[in-house]
CSV table of C-alpha atoms (C1' of nucleotides) in Angstrom, one decimal:
chain,number,residue,atom,x,y,z
M,278,MET,CA,169.6,-61.1,100.7
M,279,MET,CA,172.9,-59.3,101.4
M,280,ASP,CA,176.1,-61.2,101.3
M,281,HIS,CA,178.0,-60.2,104.4
M,282,ASN,CA,181.1,-60.1,102.3
M,283,GLU,CA,179.7,-57.3,100.1
M,284,GLN,CA,181.5,-54.0,100.3
M,285,THR,CA,184.7,-55.8,101.5
M,286,ASN,CA,188.0,-55.8,99.8
M,287,ARG,CA,188.2,-59.5,99.6
M,288,GLY,CA,189.4,-60.6,96.2
M,289,TYR,CA,190.8,-57.3,95.1
M,290,VAL,CA,194.6,-57.1,94.9
M,291,ARG,CA,196.1,-53.7,94.1
M,292,PRO,CA,199.3,-54.0,92.0
M,293,LEU,CA,202.0,-51.6,92.9
M,294,SER,CA,205.2,-51.1,90.8
M,295,LEU,CA,208.5,-49.6,91.5
M,296,GLN,CA,208.3,-45.8,91.0
M,297,ALA,CA,211.4,-44.4,92.8
M,298,THR,CA,214.4,-45.2,94.9
M,299,LEU,CA,215.7,-42.9,97.7
M,300,THR,CA,218.9,-43.2,99.7
M,301,LEU,CA,218.8,-41.8,103.2
M,302,ARG,CA,221.6,-41.2,105.7
M,303,PRO,CA,220.7,-42.0,109.3
M,304,THR,CA,222.8,-40.4,112.0
M,305,GLU,CA,225.6,-42.6,113.4
M,306,PRO,CA,225.6,-45.1,115.0
M,307,PHE,CA,222.8,-46.8,113.2
M,308,ASN,CA,221.6,-50.4,113.7
M,309,PHE,CA,219.5,-51.3,110.7
M,310,VAL,CA,218.1,-54.6,111.8
M,311,GLY,CA,217.5,-53.6,115.5
M,312,THR,CA,215.6,-50.5,114.3
M,313,VAL,CA,213.4,-51.9,111.6
M,314,HIS,CA,212.7,-55.4,112.9
M,315,LYS,CA,211.2,-55.7,116.4
M,316,PRO,CA,210.6,-59.3,117.4
M,317,SER,CA,208.5,-57.9,120.4
M,318,HIS,CA,205.8,-56.9,117.9
M,319,PHE,CA,203.3,-59.5,116.9
M,320,PRO,CA,203.3,-60.4,113.2
M,321,MET,CA,200.7,-58.8,110.9
M,322,ARG,CA,200.1,-59.1,107.2
M,323,THR,CA,200.9,-55.5,106.7
M,324,ASP,CA,204.7,-55.9,106.9
M,325,THR,CA,207.4,-58.4,106.8
M,326,PHE,CA,211.1,-58.6,107.4
M,327,LEU,CA,212.5,-60.8,104.7
M,328,ASP,CA,216.1,-61.4,103.6
M,329,GLY,CA,217.4,-58.4,105.5
M,330,ALA,CA,214.8,-56.0,104.1
M,331,LEU,CA,211.7,-54.5,105.7
M,332,TRP,CA,208.6,-54.4,103.5
M,333,PHE,CA,205.5,-52.5,104.5
M,334,THR,CA,202.7,-50.3,103.3
M,335,MET,CA,201.9,-46.6,103.9
M,336,ARG,CA,199.0,-44.3,103.2
M,337,LEU,CA,199.8,-40.8,102.0
M,338,ASP,CA,196.8,-38.5,101.8
M,339,GLY,CA,194.6,-41.5,101.1
M,340,TYR,CA,196.6,-43.2,98.5
M,341,ILE,CA,198.7,-46.3,99.1
M,342,VAL,CA,202.3,-46.9,98.6
M,343,GLY,CA,204.5,-50.0,99.2
M,344,ILE,CA,207.9,-49.5,100.8
M,345,CYS,CA,211.0,-51.6,101.0
M,346,LEU,CA,213.8,-50.6,103.3
M,347,ARG,CA,217.3,-52.1,103.0
M,348,GLU,CA,220.8,-51.3,104.1
M,349,THR,CA,223.4,-50.6,101.4
M,350,PRO,CA,227.0,-49.4,101.7
M,351,HIS,CA,225.7,-45.9,100.7
M,352,GLY,CA,223.0,-45.6,103.3
M,353,LEU,CA,219.4,-46.7,103.9
M,354,GLU,CA,217.8,-47.5,100.6
M,355,VAL,CA,214.0,-46.8,100.2
M,356,LEU,CA,212.2,-48.5,97.3
M,357,VAL,CA,208.9,-46.8,96.6
M,358,PHE,CA,206.1,-48.8,94.9
M,359,ALA,CA,202.8,-47.3,93.8
M,360,GLY,CA,199.8,-47.9,91.7
M,361,SER,CA,200.5,-45.0,89.4
M,362,ARG,CA,203.2,-42.3,88.9
M,363,LEU,CA,203.9,-40.5,92.1
M,364,ARG,CA,202.4,-37.0,92.4
M,365,ARG,CA,204.6,-34.0,92.7
M,366,GLY,CA,206.1,-33.7,96.2
M,367,ALA,CA,205.2,-37.3,97.2
M,368,LEU,CA,208.9,-38.3,97.5
M,369,LEU,CA,209.6,-35.5,99.9
M,370,ASP,CA,206.6,-36.6,102.0
M,371,ILE,CA,207.8,-40.2,101.9
M,372,GLU,CA,211.3,-39.3,102.9
M,373,GLU,CA,210.0,-37.2,105.9
M,374,GLU,CA,207.7,-40.1,107.0
M,375,VAL,CA,210.5,-42.7,106.8
M,376,ARG,CA,212.9,-40.4,108.7
M,377,PHE,CA,210.4,-39.9,111.4
M,378,ARG,CA,208.9,-43.3,111.7
M,379,PHE,CA,212.4,-44.9,112.1
M,380,ASP,CA,213.9,-42.1,114.1
M,381,LEU,CA,216.7,-41.7,111.6
M,382,ASP,CA,217.8,-38.3,113.1
M,383,ALA,CA,218.3,-39.6,116.6
M,384,ASP,CA,221.3,-38.4,118.5
M,385,LEU,CA,222.4,-41.4,120.6
M,386,HIS,CA,225.9,-40.3,121.7
M,387,ASP,CA,225.0,-39.5,125.3
M,388,PHE,CA,223.1,-42.8,125.5
M,389,VAL,CA,226.1,-44.7,124.3
M,390,ARG,CA,228.3,-43.0,126.8
M,391,LEU,CA,225.8,-43.7,129.6
M,392,ALA,CA,225.6,-47.4,128.6
M,393,GLU,CA,229.3,-47.8,128.5
M,394,ALA,CA,229.6,-47.0,132.2
M,395,ASP,CA,226.7,-49.4,133.1
M,396,PRO,CA,227.4,-53.1,133.6
M,397,MET,CA,223.8,-54.1,133.2
M,398,LEU,CA,223.0,-52.1,130.0
M,399,GLY,CA,226.5,-52.0,128.5
M,400,PRO,CA,226.8,-55.4,127.0
M,401,ILE,CA,223.3,-55.2,125.5
M,402,GLU,CA,223.8,-51.7,124.2
M,403,ARG,CA,227.0,-52.8,122.5
M,404,ARG,CA,225.2,-55.7,120.9
M,405,TRP,CA,222.5,-53.4,119.5
M,406,ARG,CA,224.4,-50.1,119.1
M,407,GLY,CA,222.4,-47.6,117.1
M,408,LEU,CA,219.0,-49.3,117.6
M,409,ARG,CA,216.1,-46.8,117.8
M,410,PRO,CA,212.5,-47.0,118.7
M,411,SER,CA,210.4,-47.2,115.6
M,412,CYS,CA,207.0,-47.9,114.2
M,413,ALA,CA,206.4,-48.4,110.5
M,414,TYR,CA,202.8,-47.2,110.9
M,415,SER,CA,201.0,-43.9,111.3
M,416,LEU,CA,199.7,-42.8,114.7
M,417,TYR,CA,196.2,-43.7,113.8
M,418,GLU,CA,197.3,-47.2,112.6
M,419,LEU,CA,199.4,-47.8,115.8
M,420,ILE,CA,196.4,-46.8,118.0
M,421,CYS,CA,194.3,-49.3,116.1
M,422,ILE,CA,196.9,-51.9,117.1
M,423,THR,CA,197.1,-50.9,120.7
M,424,ILE,CA,193.3,-51.0,121.0
M,425,ALA,CA,193.5,-54.6,119.9
M,426,LEU,CA,196.1,-55.3,122.5
M,427,GLN,CA,194.0,-54.0,125.4
M,428,ASN,CA,192.8,-56.6,127.8
M,429,ALA,CA,193.5,-59.5,125.5
M,430,GLN,CA,196.1,-62.1,124.9
M,431,VAL,CA,198.3,-61.8,121.9
M,432,THR,CA,196.6,-64.5,119.9
M,433,ARG,CA,193.3,-62.7,120.3
M,434,SER,CA,194.8,-59.4,119.4
M,435,GLU,CA,196.2,-61.0,116.2
M,436,ARG,CA,192.8,-62.3,115.3
M,437,MET,CA,191.2,-58.8,115.8
M,438,MET,CA,193.8,-57.2,113.5
M,439,GLU,CA,193.5,-60.0,111.0
M,440,ALA,CA,189.7,-59.6,110.9
M,441,LEU,CA,189.9,-55.8,110.5
M,442,LEU,CA,192.5,-55.9,107.8
M,443,ASP,CA,190.6,-58.6,106.0
M,444,LYS,CA,187.4,-56.7,105.9
M,445,TYR,CA,188.5,-53.0,105.7
M,446,GLY,CA,192.2,-53.1,104.6
M,447,SER,CA,193.4,-53.2,101.0
M,448,LEU,CA,195.6,-56.0,99.8
M,449,THR,CA,198.5,-55.0,97.6
M,450,ALA,CA,201.0,-56.8,95.5
M,451,PHE,CA,204.6,-55.5,95.2
M,452,GLY,CA,208.1,-57.0,95.2
M,453,GLY,CA,206.5,-60.5,94.9
M,454,LEU,CA,204.7,-60.0,98.2
M,455,ASN,CA,201.0,-59.5,99.2
M,456,LEU,CA,200.7,-57.1,102.0
M,457,PHE,CA,197.7,-55.3,103.5
M,458,ALA,CA,197.5,-51.5,103.7
M,459,PHE,CA,195.4,-50.3,106.6
M,460,TRP,CA,192.0,-48.7,106.1
M,461,GLY,CA,191.8,-45.0,106.5
M,462,PRO,CA,190.0,-43.4,109.5
M,463,THR,CA,187.1,-42.3,107.4
M,464,THR,CA,186.3,-45.8,106.4
M,465,LEU,CA,185.8,-47.1,110.0
M,466,ALA,CA,184.2,-43.8,111.1
M,467,GLU,CA,181.2,-44.8,109.0
M,468,VAL,CA,181.0,-48.4,110.0
M,469,SER,CA,178.4,-49.2,112.7
M,470,GLU,CA,179.4,-50.5,116.1
M,471,GLU,CA,177.3,-53.6,115.4
M,472,ASP,CA,179.3,-54.4,112.2
M,473,LEU,CA,182.5,-54.0,114.1
M,474,ARG,CA,181.3,-56.3,116.9
M,475,GLN,CA,180.9,-59.0,114.3
M,476,LEU,CA,184.6,-59.1,114.1
M,477,LYS,CA,184.9,-60.2,117.7
M,478,LEU,CA,186.3,-56.9,118.9
M,479,GLY,CA,184.0,-56.8,121.9
M,480,TYR,CA,183.7,-53.5,123.7
M,481,ARG,CA,186.6,-52.2,121.7
M,482,ALA,CA,184.3,-51.7,118.8
M,483,LYS,CA,183.2,-48.4,120.3
M,484,SER,CA,186.9,-47.4,120.6
M,485,TYR,CA,187.5,-48.1,117.0
M,486,ARG,CA,184.6,-46.0,115.9
M,487,ARG,CA,185.5,-43.1,118.3
M,488,VAL,CA,189.2,-43.1,117.3
M,489,SER,CA,188.4,-43.2,113.6
M,490,GLU,CA,185.9,-40.3,114.0
M,491,PHE,CA,188.6,-38.4,115.8
M,492,PHE,CA,191.3,-38.9,113.1
M,493,ALA,CA,188.8,-38.4,110.3
M,494,ALA,CA,188.0,-35.0,111.8
M,495,ALA,CA,191.7,-34.1,112.6
M,496,PRO,CA,193.9,-35.5,109.8
M,497,ALA,CA,196.8,-33.2,110.9
M,498,PHE,CA,196.7,-34.4,114.5
M,499,GLU,CA,199.8,-36.6,114.4
M,500,ARG,CA,201.8,-33.9,112.7
M,501,GLU,CA,200.8,-31.4,115.4
M,502,VAL,CA,201.8,-33.7,118.2
M,503,ARG,CA,205.2,-34.5,116.8
M,504,PRO,CA,207.0,-31.3,118.0
M,505,LEU,CA,205.4,-31.3,121.4
M,506,ASP,CA,207.3,-32.2,124.6
M,507,LYS,CA,206.4,-35.4,126.5
M,508,SER,CA,203.8,-34.0,128.9
M,509,LEU,CA,202.0,-31.9,126.3
M,510,ALA,CA,202.0,-34.7,123.7
M,511,GLY,CA,200.7,-37.1,126.4
M,512,ARG,CA,197.9,-34.7,127.2
M,513,GLU,CA,196.9,-34.5,123.6
M,514,LEU,CA,196.9,-38.3,123.2
M,515,ARG,CA,194.8,-38.8,126.3
M,516,ARG,CA,192.1,-36.8,124.7
M,517,ILE,CA,191.5,-39.7,122.3
M,518,TYR,CA,188.8,-42.1,123.4
M,519,GLY,CA,190.4,-45.5,124.1
M,520,VAL,CA,193.9,-44.1,124.8
M,521,GLY,CA,194.6,-44.6,128.5
M,522,PRO,CA,197.9,-44.5,130.5
M,523,ALA,CA,199.3,-47.8,129.1
M,524,THR,CA,198.6,-47.0,125.5
M,525,CYS,CA,199.8,-43.4,126.0
M,526,TRP,CA,203.3,-44.2,127.2
M,527,TYR,CA,203.6,-46.8,124.4
M,528,LEU,CA,202.8,-44.2,121.8
M,529,LEU,CA,205.0,-41.5,123.4
M,530,PHE,CA,208.0,-43.9,123.1
M,531,GLU,CA,207.5,-46.0,119.9
M,532,LYS,CA,205.7,-43.3,117.9
M,533,PHE,CA,207.1,-40.1,119.2
M,534,HIS,CA,210.5,-41.2,120.4
M,535,HIS,CA,210.4,-39.7,123.9
M,536,TYR,CA,213.2,-41.7,125.4
M,537,ASP,CA,212.1,-41.0,128.9
M,538,ALA,CA,208.5,-42.2,128.5
M,539,PHE,CA,208.7,-44.7,131.3
M,540,ASP,CA,206.3,-43.4,133.9
M,541,TYR,CA,203.9,-46.4,133.8
M,542,VAL,CA,204.8,-50.0,133.7
M,543,SER,CA,202.3,-52.8,133.0
M,544,PRO,CA,202.1,-56.0,135.1
M,545,TRP,CA,203.8,-58.3,132.7
M,546,GLU,CA,206.7,-55.9,132.2
M,547,THR,CA,207.0,-55.4,136.0
M,548,LYS,CA,207.5,-59.1,136.3
M,549,ILE,CA,210.3,-59.3,133.8
M,550,LEU,CA,212.0,-56.1,135.1
M,551,SER,CA,211.7,-57.4,138.7
M,552,GLN,CA,213.9,-60.2,137.7
M,553,LEU,CA,216.4,-58.1,135.7
M,554,PHE,CA,216.7,-55.4,138.3
M,555,PHE,CA,216.2,-57.1,141.7
M,556,HIS,CA,216.3,-60.8,141.0
M,557,VAL,CA,212.9,-61.2,142.6
M,558,ASP,CA,209.6,-62.3,141.1
M,559,ASP,CA,207.3,-59.4,142.1
M,560,ALA,CA,208.8,-56.1,142.9
M,561,ARG,CA,206.3,-53.2,143.1
M,562,PRO,CA,205.8,-51.2,139.9
M,563,GLN,CA,206.9,-48.0,141.6
M,564,ASP,CA,210.2,-49.6,142.6
M,565,VAL,CA,210.8,-50.7,139.0
M,566,LEU,CA,210.1,-47.2,137.8
M,567,ASP,CA,212.3,-45.6,140.4
M,568,PHE,CA,215.2,-47.9,139.6
M,569,ALA,CA,215.1,-47.0,135.9
M,570,TRP,CA,214.8,-43.3,136.7
M,571,ARG,CA,217.8,-43.2,139.1
M,572,ARG,CA,219.9,-45.3,136.8
M,573,TRP,CA,219.2,-44.0,133.4
M,574,GLY,CA,217.3,-40.7,133.9
M,575,HIS,CA,216.3,-39.1,130.6
M,576,TRP,CA,217.2,-42.3,128.7
M,577,ARG,CA,215.2,-44.7,130.9
M,578,MET,CA,212.7,-45.9,128.4
M,579,LEU,CA,215.2,-46.3,125.7
M,580,ALA,CA,217.3,-48.4,128.1
M,581,VAL,CA,214.4,-50.6,129.0
M,582,HIS,CA,213.6,-50.9,125.3
M,583,TYR,CA,217.1,-52.3,124.7
M,584,LEU,CA,216.7,-54.8,127.5
M,585,PHE,CA,213.3,-56.0,126.2
M,586,GLU,CA,214.4,-56.2,122.5
M,587,ASP,CA,217.4,-58.2,123.6
M,588,LEU,CA,215.2,-60.6,125.6
M,589,PHE,CA,212.8,-61.0,122.7
M,590,TRP,CA,215.6,-61.5,120.3
M,591,GLN,CA,217.1,-64.2,122.5
M,592,ARG,CA,213.8,-65.8,122.7
M,593,SER,CA,213.3,-65.7,118.9
M,594,GLN,CA,216.7,-67.5,118.8
M,595,GLY,CA,215.4,-70.1,121.1
M,596,ARG,CA,217.7,-69.4,124.0
M,597,ALA,CA,215.6,-67.3,126.4
M,598,ALA,CA,215.4,-67.9,130.1
M,599,TRP,CA,211.6,-67.6,130.1
F,216,DC,C1',179.5,-77.8,131.9
F,217,DA,C1',180.5,-73.4,134.6
F,218,DT,C1',183.6,-70.0,136.1
F,219,DC,C1',187.2,-66.7,135.7
F,220,DA,C1',191.1,-63.8,134.7
F,221,DG,C1',193.4,-61.4,131.2
F,222,DG,C1',199.6,-57.2,128.0
F,223,DG,C1',193.1,-51.5,129.9
F,224,DC,C1',189.7,-48.3,129.5
F,225,DC,C1',185.8,-45.5,130.7
F,226,DC,C1',182.5,-44.1,133.8
F,227,DT,C1',180.4,-43.5,138.1
F,228,DG,C1',180.0,-42.3,142.9
T,38,DC,C1',190.6,-41.6,143.1
T,39,DA,C1',188.8,-46.4,143.8
T,40,DG,C1',186.3,-49.9,141.8
T,41,DG,C1',182.9,-52.1,138.7
T,42,DG,C1',181.7,-53.5,134.1
T,43,DC,C1',183.0,-54.8,129.7
T,44,DC,C1',183.6,-58.6,124.8
T,45,DC,C1',185.7,-62.7,124.1
T,46,DT,C1',188.8,-66.8,124.8
T,47,DG,C1',191.2,-70.4,126.7
T,48,DA,C1',192.6,-72.4,131.0
T,49,DT,C1',190.9,-74.8,135.0
DNA sequence: CATCAGGGCCCTG
DNA sequence: CAGGGCCCTGAT
């Protein structure tokens, strides 16, 4: 009789120790907390923001590293933890990943100028000056998260991710924390849809399989999409099974930093923006999109992101209007 | 207890 | 290009 926990990672904890420290210089202005800590994201046991530092895990060519980001007077400090000595070149890869994932090379000067002349955006931009869109995870990992978000309430999405990490992720120990690293695409590509359905993923089980097969077959996909413009990148992303319009705009902004990726707005966002823009409950999505386009042009998604992050931040402080 | 909509997506006609 | 079906869950 097969124990259903067989071939899981339960019980194994991978110890990682400090191997190197990097110091990176983001472009100015840079807002550390606003960039690395997004209260709008649901919590997962893959990362934590603790005592002013972001802790998360990363896969590099299949092996797992733990990362701690913190702000120092000299710049952004990156502590790198690993299970063994880093291979040659690993630090360069890690630096490149961190720079990209947290949009450290962003040029926000025109956005700051735009916001200064805007009574709606201005006060919020000043509060968060230097905040960038960011995602600590790889494209594949972020798509796994967005699939869990589809057609589900947040609590259910959290359960799906929890179940997946518990079964297919790797638990690590570093810096006194236990954080999960994601599974690699090849792992899920070989799991049957039936097994995935056991984790209460519903019809998304098929998406997880197809997405994992896609990335297992195209490990350089994310790297190839990074330099593309918005429409080309979007076209590439839409080739992936399970990535529709909602997921696509989300990826274009959070992962690929296209500050104008506001061409689709979901129902719940429409509600909130209706209030902010027009002081009504239910404006039409197209009116919301048009408003942002006319007001902020190329910067419209970044502007909307500032509005949302500010709202979520206020809510996390217990003083939101909703 | 049953019914139904929900922070989409794919597929079909 | 419009609309039905889809896993599950919690609200009614």
